[in-house]
PDB file of C-alpha atoms and ligand atoms in Angstrom:
ATOM      1  CA  MET A 812     164.416  -2.012 -54.230  1.00 48.00           C
ATOM      2  CA  ILE A 813     163.631  -2.823 -57.829  1.00 50.00           C
ATOM      3  CA  GLN A 814     166.716  -4.982 -57.979  1.00 53.00           C
ATOM      4  CA  PHE A 815     165.590  -6.848 -54.914  1.00 52.00           C
ATOM      5  CA  GLU A 816     162.162  -7.431 -56.375  1.00 53.00           C
ATOM      6  CA  CYS A 817     163.703  -8.719 -59.554  1.00 45.00           C
ATOM      7  CA  ARG A 818     165.825 -11.161 -57.664  1.00 54.00           C
ATOM      8  CA  LEU A 819     162.827 -12.277 -55.662  1.00 50.00           C
ATOM      9  CA  LEU A 820     160.845 -12.816 -58.831  1.00 49.00           C
ATOM     10  CA  ARG A 821     163.622 -14.784 -60.439  1.00 53.00           C
ATOM     11  CA  GLY A 822     163.957 -16.927 -57.340  1.00 52.00           C
ATOM     12  CA  LEU A 823     160.249 -17.535 -57.371  1.00 49.00           C
ATOM     13  CA  LEU A 824     160.214 -18.501 -61.026  1.00 49.00           C
ATOM     14  CA  GLY A 825     163.126 -20.833 -60.477  1.00 49.00           C
ATOM     15  CA  PHE A 826     161.254 -22.457 -57.640  1.00 47.00           C
ATOM     16  CA  ILE A 827     158.108 -22.911 -59.679  1.00 45.00           C
ATOM     17  CA  CYS A 828     160.041 -24.708 -62.368  1.00 46.00           C
ATOM     18  CA  LEU A 829     161.338 -27.237 -59.877  1.00 47.00           C
ATOM     19  CA  LEU A 830     157.788 -28.338 -59.227  1.00 45.00           C
ATOM     20  CA  PRO A 831     156.872 -31.640 -60.876  1.00 44.00           C
ATOM     21  CA  MET A 832     154.446 -29.870 -63.191  1.00 45.00           C
ATOM     22  CA  CYS A 833     157.298 -28.131 -64.941  1.00 45.00           C
ATOM     23  CA  THR A 834     159.606 -31.102 -65.205  1.00 48.00           C
ATOM     24  CA  SER A 835     157.169 -33.861 -66.131  1.00 48.00           C
ATOM     25  CA  ALA A 836     155.819 -31.906 -69.085  1.00 46.00           C
ATOM     26  CA  ALA A 837     159.278 -32.368 -70.682  1.00 48.00           C
ATOM     27  CA  PRO A 838     158.561 -29.911 -73.482  1.00 47.00           C
ATOM     28  CA  ASP A 839     162.026 -30.429 -74.943  1.00 82.00           C
ATOM     29  CA  ILE A 840     161.328 -33.943 -76.088  1.00 90.00           C
ATOM     30  CA  CYS A 841     158.149 -32.788 -77.794  1.00 93.00           C
ATOM     31  CA  VAL A 842     159.904 -30.627 -80.367  1.00 92.00           C
ATOM     32  CA  PRO A 843     161.839 -33.423 -82.119  1.00 94.00           C
ATOM     33  CA  LEU A 844     158.894 -35.758 -81.631  1.00 96.00           C
ATOM     34  CA  LYS A 845     156.575 -33.380 -83.423  1.00 95.00           C
ATOM     35  CA  THR A 846     158.967 -33.428 -86.349  1.00 96.00           C
ATOM     36  CA  VAL A 847     158.558 -37.197 -86.421  1.00 97.00           C
ATOM     37  CA  ARG A 848     154.799 -36.786 -86.179  1.00 97.00           C
ATOM     38  CA  ASP A 849     154.709 -34.386 -89.116  1.00 97.00           C
ATOM     39  CA  SER A 850     156.545 -36.928 -91.254  1.00 97.00           C
ATOM     40  CA  LEU A 851     154.094 -39.607 -90.233  1.00 97.00           C
ATOM     41  CA  ASN A 852     151.005 -37.627 -91.195  1.00 96.00           C
ATOM     42  CA  SER A 853     148.239 -39.353 -93.093  1.00 96.00           C
ATOM     43  CA  THR A 854     148.970 -37.733 -96.471  1.00 97.00           C
ATOM     44  CA  LEU A 855     152.578 -38.857 -96.454  1.00 98.00           C
ATOM     45  CA  ARG A 856     151.821 -42.323 -95.120  1.00 98.00           C
ATOM     46  CA  ARG A 857     149.261 -42.890 -97.835  1.00 97.00           C
ATOM     47  CA  ARG A 858     151.413 -41.510-100.629  1.00 97.00           C
ATOM     48  CA  TYR A 859     154.678 -43.246 -99.787  1.00 98.00           C
ATOM     49  CA  MET A 860     153.526 -46.392 -98.030  1.00 98.00           C
ATOM     50  CA  LYS A 861     150.438 -47.284-100.052  1.00 97.00           C
ATOM     51  CA  MET A 862     150.204 -45.569-103.419  1.00 97.00           C
ATOM     52  CA  ASN A 863     153.834 -46.317-104.228  1.00 97.00           C
ATOM     53  CA  PHE A 864     153.273 -50.059-103.774  1.00 97.00           C
ATOM     54  CA  PRO A 865     151.268 -52.602-105.775  1.00 97.00           C
ATOM     55  CA  ILE A 866     147.726 -53.127-104.478  1.00 96.00           C
ATOM     56  CA  ASN A 867     147.635 -55.399-101.413  1.00 96.00           C
ATOM     57  CA  TYR A 868     151.410 -55.676-101.353  1.00 97.00           C
ATOM     58  CA  THR A 869     152.695 -57.167 -98.108  1.00 98.00           C
ATOM     59  CA  ILE A 870     156.051 -57.737 -96.491  1.00 97.00           C
ATOM     60  CA  GLN A 871     157.138 -60.255 -93.890  1.00 96.00           C
ATOM     61  CA  VAL A 872     157.823 -59.109 -90.350  1.00 96.00           C
ATOM     62  CA  HIS A 873     158.247 -60.859 -87.015  1.00 95.00           C
ATOM     63  CA  TYR A 874     155.214 -61.024 -84.752  1.00 96.00           C
ATOM     64  CA  GLU A 875     156.859 -58.734 -82.230  1.00 96.00           C
ATOM     65  CA  GLU A 876     157.335 -56.123 -84.907  1.00 97.00           C
ATOM     66  CA  VAL A 877     153.598 -55.540 -84.853  1.00 97.00           C
ATOM     67  CA  PHE A 878     153.018 -53.139 -81.977  1.00 98.00           C
ATOM     68  CA  ARG A 879     149.503 -51.787 -81.705  1.00 97.00           C
ATOM     69  CA  LEU A 880     147.323 -50.014 -79.168  1.00 96.00           C
ATOM     70  CA  ARG A 881     146.006 -53.389 -78.011  1.00 95.00           C
ATOM     71  CA  ASN A 882     149.548 -54.471 -77.203  1.00 97.00           C
ATOM     72  CA  ILE A 883     149.953 -51.399 -75.048  1.00 97.00           C
ATOM     73  CA  SER A 884     146.831 -51.993 -73.002  1.00 94.00           C
ATOM     74  CA  ARG A 885     147.687 -55.661 -72.617  1.00 94.00           C
ATOM     75  CA  LEU A 886     151.231 -54.968 -71.434  1.00 96.00           C
ATOM     76  CA  ASN A 887     150.137 -52.087 -69.242  1.00 92.00           C
ATOM     77  CA  THR A 888     147.794 -54.318 -67.293  1.00 89.00           C
ATOM     78  CA  SER A 889     150.114 -57.303 -67.135  1.00 82.00           C
ATOM     79  CA  ASN A 890     150.556 -58.524 -63.637  1.00 80.00           C
ATOM     80  CA  GLU A 891     154.222 -58.804 -62.693  1.00 80.00           C
ATOM     81  CA  ASP A 892     156.527 -58.105 -59.774  1.00 84.00           C
ATOM     82  CA  GLU A 893     158.111 -55.276 -61.680  1.00 87.00           C
ATOM     83  CA  PRO A 894     155.292 -53.166 -63.144  1.00 91.00           C
ATOM     84  CA  VAL A 895     155.497 -52.055 -66.744  1.00 95.00           C
ATOM     85  CA  GLN A 896     156.292 -48.357 -66.922  1.00 95.00           C
ATOM     86  CA  ARG A 897     155.426 -45.954 -69.668  1.00 95.00           C
ATOM     87  CA  ARG A 898     159.136 -45.706 -70.332  1.00 95.00           C
ATOM     88  CA  ASP A 899     159.346 -49.437 -71.138  1.00 96.00           C
ATOM     89  CA  LEU A 900     156.595 -49.027 -73.712  1.00 97.00           C
ATOM     90  CA  GLN A 901     158.231 -45.944 -75.186  1.00 97.00           C
ATOM     91  CA  ASP A 902     161.502 -47.843 -75.604  1.00 97.00           C
ATOM     92  CA  LEU A 903     159.620 -50.666 -77.273  1.00 98.00           C
ATOM     93  CA  TRP A 904     157.877 -48.210 -79.598  1.00 98.00           C
ATOM     94  CA  LEU A 905     161.232 -46.793 -80.680  1.00 98.00           C
ATOM     95  CA  ILE A 906     162.759 -50.191 -81.402  1.00 98.00           C
ATOM     96  CA  VAL A 907     159.732 -51.596 -83.220  1.00 98.00           C
ATOM     97  CA  SER A 908     159.190 -48.491 -85.344  1.00 98.00           C
ATOM     98  CA  GLN A 909     162.798 -48.416 -86.471  1.00 98.00           C
ATOM     99  CA  GLN A 910     162.855 -52.132 -87.182  1.00 97.00           C
ATOM    100  CA  GLY A 911     159.681 -51.747 -89.226  1.00 98.00           C
ATOM    101  CA  ILE A 912     161.218 -48.994 -91.333  1.00 98.00           C
ATOM    102  CA  LYS A 913     164.259 -51.212 -91.922  1.00 97.00           C
ATOM    103  CA  ARG A 914     162.034 -54.094 -93.051  1.00 97.00           C
ATOM    104  CA  VAL A 915     160.449 -51.919 -95.711  1.00 98.00           C
ATOM    105  CA  LEU A 916     163.781 -50.438 -96.783  1.00 98.00           C
ATOM    106  CA  ARG A 917     165.144 -53.941 -97.245  1.00 97.00           C
ATOM    107  CA  VAL A 918     162.638 -54.747-100.019  1.00 97.00           C
ATOM    108  CA  LEU A 919     162.959 -51.414-101.831  1.00 97.00           C
ATOM    109  CA  PRO A 920     165.328 -50.863-104.772  1.00 96.00           C
ATOM    110  CA  GLU A 921     167.953 -48.131-104.341  1.00 95.00           C
ATOM    111  CA  ARG A 922     166.080 -45.620-106.454  1.00 95.00           C
ATOM    112  CA  HIS A 923     162.570 -46.248-105.228  1.00 97.00           C
ATOM    113  CA  PRO A 924     160.906 -42.897-104.343  1.00 97.00           C
ATOM    114  CA  THR A 925     159.651 -44.198-101.006  1.00 98.00           C
ATOM    115  CA  ARG A 926     163.232 -44.833-100.023  1.00 97.00           C
ATOM    116  CA  ARG A 927     164.758 -41.670-101.433  1.00 97.00           C
ATOM    117  CA  LYS A 928     162.046 -39.161-100.640  1.00 97.00           C
ATOM    118  CA  TYR A 929     160.634 -40.575 -97.446  1.00 98.00           C
ATOM    119  CA  LEU A 930     161.960 -43.507 -95.459  1.00 98.00           C
ATOM    120  CA  SER A 931     165.653 -42.560 -95.409  1.00 97.00           C
ATOM    121  CA  ASN A 932     164.735 -39.232 -93.942  1.00 97.00           C
ATOM    122  CA  LEU A 933     162.225 -40.751 -91.528  1.00 98.00           C
ATOM    123  CA  GLU A 934     164.854 -43.197 -90.338  1.00 98.00           C
ATOM    124  CA  ASN A 935     167.156 -40.280 -89.520  1.00 97.00           C
ATOM    125  CA  LEU A 936     164.409 -38.429 -87.673  1.00 98.00           C
ATOM    126  CA  PHE A 937     163.785 -41.485 -85.512  1.00 98.00           C
ATOM    127  CA  ARG A 938     167.492 -41.873 -84.833  1.00 97.00           C
ATOM    128  CA  ASP A 939     167.831 -38.224 -83.816  1.00 95.00           C
ATOM    129  CA  PHE A 940     164.812 -38.435 -81.577  1.00 97.00           C
ATOM    130  CA  GLU A 941     166.076 -41.603 -79.927  1.00 96.00           C
ATOM    131  CA  ALA A 942     169.433 -40.000 -79.130  1.00 94.00           C
ATOM    132  CA  LEU A 943     167.781 -36.997 -77.485  1.00 94.00           C
ATOM    133  CA  PHE A 944     165.249 -39.123 -75.680  1.00 95.00           C
ATOM    134  CA  HIS A 945     167.938 -41.277 -74.106  1.00 94.00           C
ATOM    135  CA  GLN A 946     170.007 -38.243 -73.269  1.00 92.00           C
ATOM    136  CA  TRP A 947     167.137 -36.560 -71.467  1.00 89.00           C
ATOM    137  CA  ASN A 948     165.742 -39.695 -69.862  1.00 88.00           C
ATOM    138  CA  PRO A 949     168.687 -42.006 -69.253  1.00 90.00           C
ATOM    139  CA  ILE A 950     167.812 -45.652 -68.661  1.00 87.00           C
ATOM    140  CA  ASP A 951     168.056 -46.585 -64.996  1.00 90.00           C
ATOM    141  CA  PRO A 952     170.796 -49.246 -64.942  1.00 90.00           C
ATOM    142  CA  LYS A 953     169.707 -50.518 -61.517  1.00 92.00           C
ATOM    143  CA  ARG A 954     166.212 -51.452 -62.624  1.00 90.00           C
ATOM    144  CA  ASP A 955     165.424 -54.791 -64.243  1.00 91.00           C
ATOM    145  CA  ARG A 956     162.924 -54.565 -67.036  1.00 92.00           C
ATOM    146  CA  PRO A 957     159.634 -56.392 -66.459  1.00 95.00           C
ATOM    147  CA  GLU A 958     159.804 -59.905 -67.839  1.00 94.00           C
ATOM    148  CA  SER A 959     157.093 -59.338 -70.433  1.00 95.00           C
ATOM    149  CA  ILE A 960     159.036 -56.442 -71.934  1.00 96.00           C
ATOM    150  CA  GLN A 961     162.397 -58.206 -71.726  1.00 95.00           C
ATOM    151  CA  ASN A 962     161.018 -61.260 -73.525  1.00 95.00           C
ATOM    152  CA  ILE A 963     159.752 -59.124 -76.381  1.00 96.00           C
ATOM    153  CA  MET A 964     163.067 -57.282 -76.638  1.00 96.00           C
ATOM    154  CA  ASP A 965     164.954 -60.586 -76.705  1.00 96.00           C
ATOM    155  CA  ARG A 966     162.812 -61.895 -79.530  1.00 95.00           C
ATOM    156  CA  LEU A 967     163.194 -58.637 -81.454  1.00 96.00           C
ATOM    157  CA  GLU A 968     166.956 -59.099 -81.353  1.00 94.00           C
ATOM    158  CA  ASP A 969     166.961 -62.822 -82.083  1.00 92.00           C
ATOM    159  CA  SER A 970     167.798 -63.199 -85.760  1.00 86.00           C
ATOM    160  CA  TYR A 971     167.172 -66.966 -85.635  1.00 89.00           C
ATOM    161  CA  TYR A 972     163.665 -66.603 -84.308  1.00 87.00           C
ATOM    162  CA  GLN A 973     161.119 -67.689 -86.923  1.00 87.00           C
ATOM    163  CA  GLY A 974     157.680 -66.229 -86.516  1.00 90.00           C
ATOM    164  CA  TRP A 975     156.652 -64.445 -89.639  1.00 94.00           C
ATOM    165  CA  LYS A 976     153.560 -62.462 -90.406  1.00 96.00           C
ATOM    166  CA  SER A 977     152.498 -60.616 -93.579  1.00 97.00           C
ATOM    167  CA  VAL A 978     151.651 -56.959 -93.167  1.00 98.00           C
ATOM    168  CA  LYS A 979     151.030 -54.055 -95.492  1.00 98.00           C
ATOM    169  CA  PRO A 980     153.861 -51.512 -95.418  1.00 98.00           C
ATOM    170  CA  LYS A 981     151.497 -48.708 -94.493  1.00 98.00           C
ATOM    171  CA  SER A 982     150.175 -50.573 -91.476  1.00 97.00           C
ATOM    172  CA  ILE A 983     153.661 -50.489 -89.944  1.00 98.00           C
ATOM    173  CA  LEU A 984     153.632 -46.714 -89.895  1.00 98.00           C
ATOM    174  CA  ASP A 985     149.925 -46.464 -89.047  1.00 97.00           C
ATOM    175  CA  ASN A 986     150.614 -48.435 -85.891  1.00 97.00           C
ATOM    176  CA  SER A 987     153.741 -46.461 -85.142  1.00 98.00           C
ATOM    177  CA  TYR A 988     151.763 -43.232 -85.448  1.00 97.00           C
ATOM    178  CA  ARG A 989     148.867 -44.289 -83.232  1.00 96.00           C
ATOM    179  CA  THR A 990     151.013 -45.780 -80.506  1.00 97.00           C
ATOM    180  CA  MET A 991     153.197 -42.656 -80.543  1.00 97.00           C
ATOM    181  CA  LEU A 992     150.198 -40.425 -79.812  1.00 95.00           C
ATOM    182  CA  CYS A 993     149.217 -42.725 -76.965  1.00 95.00           C
ATOM    183  CA  LEU A 994     152.636 -43.115 -75.372  1.00 96.00           C
ATOM    184  CA  PHE A 995     153.617 -39.449 -75.660  1.00 95.00           C
ATOM    185  CA  LYS A 996     150.214 -37.929 -74.954  1.00 90.00           C
ATOM    186  CA  GLU A 997     151.678 -34.898 -73.225  1.00 89.00           C
ATOM    187  CA  CYS A 998     153.210 -33.741 -76.454  1.00 92.00           C
ATOM    188  CA  PHE A 999     150.024 -34.031 -78.464  1.00 88.00           C
ATOM    189  CA  SER A1000     146.954 -33.489 -76.357  1.00 78.00           C
ATOM    190  CA  LYS A1001     145.596 -30.009 -76.475  1.00 71.00           C
ATOM    191  CA  GLU A1002     144.346 -28.303 -73.349  1.00 62.00           C
ATOM    192  CA  ASP A1003     140.744 -29.049 -72.385  1.00 55.00           C
ATOM    193  CA  ASP A1004     141.005 -32.056 -74.650  1.00 64.00           C
ATOM    194  CA  ASN A1005     139.904 -35.302 -73.064  1.00 67.00           C
ATOM    195  CA  TYR A1006     140.491 -37.326 -76.187  1.00 74.00           C
ATOM    196  CA  ASP A1007     142.227 -40.518 -75.237  1.00 82.00           C
ATOM    197  CA  TYR A1008     144.638 -41.581 -77.966  1.00 88.00           C
ATOM    198  CA  CYS A1009     145.205 -44.898 -76.187  1.00 91.00           C
ATOM    199  CA  GLU A1010     141.577 -45.885 -76.640  1.00 86.00           C
ATOM    200  CA  VAL A1011     141.272 -48.326 -79.549  1.00 80.00           C
ATOM    201  CA  HIS A1012     137.596 -47.431 -80.120  1.00 74.00           C
ATOM    202  CA  ASN A1013     138.360 -43.785 -80.689  1.00 69.00           C
ATOM    203  CA  TRP A1014     140.496 -44.686 -83.673  1.00 67.00           C
ATOM    204  CA  ARG A1015     137.882 -47.051 -85.065  1.00 61.00           C
ATOM    205  CA  LYS A1016     135.135 -44.426 -85.091  1.00 54.00           C
ATOM    206  CA  ASP A1017     137.358 -41.761 -86.393  1.00 51.00           C
ATOM    207  CA  LYS A1018     139.083 -43.368 -89.332  1.00 52.00           C
ATOM    208  CA  LYS A1019     139.793 -40.092 -91.059  1.00 49.00           C
ATOM    209  CA  THR A1020     142.334 -39.002 -88.467  1.00 48.00           C
ATOM    210  CA  THR A1021     144.527 -41.987 -89.185  1.00 50.00           C
TER     211      THR A1021
HETATM  212  C1  NAG B2197     151.378 -33.750 -94.277  1.00 73.19           C
HETATM  213  O1  NAG B2197     152.615 -33.115 -94.534  1.00 73.19           O
HETATM  214  C2  NAG B2197     152.753 -32.656 -95.884  1.00 73.19           C
HETATM  215  C3  NAG B2197     154.189 -32.126 -96.050  1.00 73.19           C
HETATM  216  O2  NAG B2197     154.549 -31.307 -94.980  1.00 73.19           O
HETATM  217  C4  NAG B2197     151.694 -31.600 -96.179  1.00 73.19           C
HETATM  218  O3  NAG B2197     151.813 -31.165 -97.517  1.00 73.19           O
HETATM  219  C5  NAG B2197     150.308 -32.212 -95.938  1.00 73.19           C
HETATM  220  O4  NAG B2197     149.303 -31.237 -96.099  1.00 73.19           O
HETATM  221  C6  NAG B2197     150.212 -32.810 -94.524  1.00 73.19           C
HETATM  222  N1  NAG B2197     148.950 -33.517 -94.398  1.00 73.19           N
HETATM  223  C7  NAG B2197     148.173 -33.427 -93.315  1.00 73.19           C
HETATM  224  C8  NAG B2197     146.940 -34.258 -93.308  1.00 73.19           C
HETATM  225  O5  NAG B2197     148.444 -32.700 -92.368  1.00 73.19           O
HETATM  226  C1  NAG B2198     142.961 -56.618-101.990  1.00 73.19           C
HETATM  227  O1  NAG B2198     142.499 -57.169-100.765  1.00 73.19           O
HETATM  228  C2  NAG B2198     141.110 -56.959-100.568  1.00 73.19           C
HETATM  229  C3  NAG B2198     140.748 -57.421 -99.158  1.00 73.19           C
HETATM  230  O2  NAG B2198     141.448 -58.583 -98.824  1.00 73.19           O
HETATM  231  C4  NAG B2198     140.328 -57.702-101.660  1.00 73.19           C
HETATM  232  O3  NAG B2198     138.938 -57.501-101.475  1.00 73.19           O
HETATM  233  C5  NAG B2198     140.759 -57.152-103.004  1.00 73.19           C
HETATM  234  O4  NAG B2198     140.122 -57.880-104.038  1.00 73.19           O
HETATM  235  C6  NAG B2198     142.265 -57.236-103.183  1.00 73.19           C
HETATM  236  N1  NAG B2198     142.639 -56.555-104.413  1.00 73.19           N
HETATM  237  C7  NAG B2198     143.442 -57.065-105.326  1.00 73.19           C
HETATM  238  C8  NAG B2198     143.702 -56.258-106.547  1.00 73.19           C
HETATM  239  O5  NAG B2198     143.975 -58.164-105.172  1.00 73.19           O
HETATM  240  C1  NAG B2199     151.238 -57.518 -80.192  1.00 73.19           C
HETATM  241  O1  NAG B2199     150.158 -58.449 -80.225  1.00 73.19           O
HETATM  242  C2  NAG B2199     150.265 -59.408 -81.268  1.00 73.19           C
HETATM  243  C3  NAG B2199     148.978 -60.208 -81.324  1.00 73.19           C
HETATM  244  O2  NAG B2199     148.578 -60.623 -80.070  1.00 73.19           O
HETATM  245  C4  NAG B2199     151.500 -60.273 -81.009  1.00 73.19           C
HETATM  246  O3  NAG B2199     151.641 -61.242 -82.014  1.00 73.19           O
HETATM  247  C5  NAG B2199     152.741 -59.366 -81.001  1.00 73.19           C
HETATM  248  O4  NAG B2199     153.894 -60.111 -80.703  1.00 73.19           O
HETATM  249  C6  NAG B2199     152.574 -58.236 -79.991  1.00 73.19           C
HETATM  250  N1  NAG B2199     153.663 -57.286 -80.184  1.00 73.19           N
HETATM  251  C7  NAG B2199     154.461 -56.885 -79.194  1.00 73.19           C
HETATM  252  C8  NAG B2199     155.549 -55.915 -79.549  1.00 73.19           C
HETATM  253  O5  NAG B2199     154.322 -57.280 -78.068  1.00 73.19           O
HETATM  254  C1  NAG B2200     148.601 -47.709 -67.838  1.00 73.19           C
HETATM  255  O1  NAG B2200     147.803 -47.904 -66.688  1.00 73.19           O
HETATM  256  C2  NAG B2200     147.830 -46.815 -65.790  1.00 73.19           C
HETATM  257  C3  NAG B2200     147.080 -47.220 -64.528  1.00 73.19           C
HETATM  258  O2  NAG B2200     145.892 -47.884 -64.817  1.00 73.19           O
HETATM  259  C4  NAG B2200     147.206 -45.601 -66.467  1.00 73.19           C
HETATM  260  O3  NAG B2200     147.187 -44.493 -65.593  1.00 73.19           O
HETATM  261  C5  NAG B2200     148.041 -45.272 -67.719  1.00 73.19           C
HETATM  262  O4  NAG B2200     147.465 -44.190 -68.415  1.00 73.19           O
HETATM  263  C6  NAG B2200     148.147 -46.477 -68.615  1.00 73.19           C
HETATM  264  N1  NAG B2200     149.113 -46.158 -69.656  1.00 73.19           N
HETATM  265  C7  NAG B2200     148.897 -46.407 -70.934  1.00 73.19           C
HETATM  266  C8  NAG B2200     149.984 -46.027 -71.858  1.00 73.19           C
HETATM  267  O5  NAG B2200     147.865 -46.913 -71.336  1.00 73.19           O
END
């Protein structure tokens, strides 16, 4: 009898976990992502991306390498045959963040502390996360990306494209951090927390959390 009840219970638990609630929460992806988040915290961003550089130091990046909350809301509401999915924006976030890190690494001497103590490690964390993310959520080869997203990706890969903009190194990671919290809300929002990380105004008011 007890054995039967156990089996019933196990069957029931198995069934519950097939429900969308269990699968869409994707807790697995949150673990490596939280490691990335911890490395992007405000103390570390300020120390390694601001204090270690001359005042008002800027580097040159392509326009598309600036990916902010406003970009997300604009792309999310863009009106196309193929709607923009969260997944498209997450892929874009991964590419832009990693390209941004590479831009900063390119101007740093071999022995610079930001390289040795911070960015090399951060680059690896992003690479590890990307591998797991693609493994758990394979790209659907039958779906064409929306044109708006594809155009951005093409320009990101085009090494002849000339459209340069000066940005502070820290702003690259500030944007990466904010857009991460928006695009992977499930990993970061606490229960009974209605805080919307995608809302630009929330960040404005609340500068300390950056
Ligand atoms: C950021 O992480 C560092 C190293 O783990 C830690 O010392 C620091 O207190 C953290 N800062 C915040 C604001 O959480
Ligand atoms: C840095 O930039 C700010 C704002 O553009 C300016 O007010 C400040 O004087 C600059 N500081 C230096 C040292 O150039
Ligand atoms: C984000 O918006 C800025 C300003 O409108 C634009 O220059 C940039 O290319 C956009 N970035 C992406 C990744 O779409
Ligand atoms: C995109 O728009 C949809 C529908 O309006 C909304 O539910 C979703 O939260 C938005 N996603 C982002 C990342 O802003």
